């Protein structure tokens, strides 16, 4: 089921990118290496 894994990976990347844009200490900031937490 490679399609499902790809979809999950895409959604996860989208979530991380979205969180990194917010000025709050969400986990996404740490995962992406961007944001206030670096």
XYZ file of C-alpha atoms in Angstrom:
38
model
C 0.000 0.000 0.000
C 2.557 2.555 -1.092
C -0.204 5.017 -1.967
C -1.390 5.177 1.646
C 2.145 5.723 2.945
C 2.650 8.491 0.389
C -0.603 10.152 1.399
C 0.310 10.006 5.093
C 3.748 11.408 4.341
C 2.201 14.257 2.333
C -0.332 15.104 5.047
C 2.346 14.979 7.734
C 4.606 17.304 5.719
C 1.702 19.697 5.171
C 0.933 19.734 8.908
C 4.566 20.398 9.784
C 4.800 23.236 7.259
C 1.588 24.758 8.563
C 2.687 24.560 12.194
C 6.086 26.051 11.376
C 4.377 29.191 10.107
C 2.628 29.837 13.415
C 4.394 31.858 16.167
C 3.656 29.224 18.795
C 5.842 26.448 20.272
C 4.069 23.616 18.470
C 5.932 20.318 17.834
C 5.977 21.239 14.147
C 8.500 23.971 14.842
C 10.972 21.497 16.291
C 10.348 18.906 13.583
C 10.811 21.305 10.679
C 13.690 23.210 12.252
C 11.881 26.515 11.699
C 9.944 28.810 13.976
C 10.603 30.080 17.459
C 12.014 26.780 18.724
C 14.487 26.462 15.871
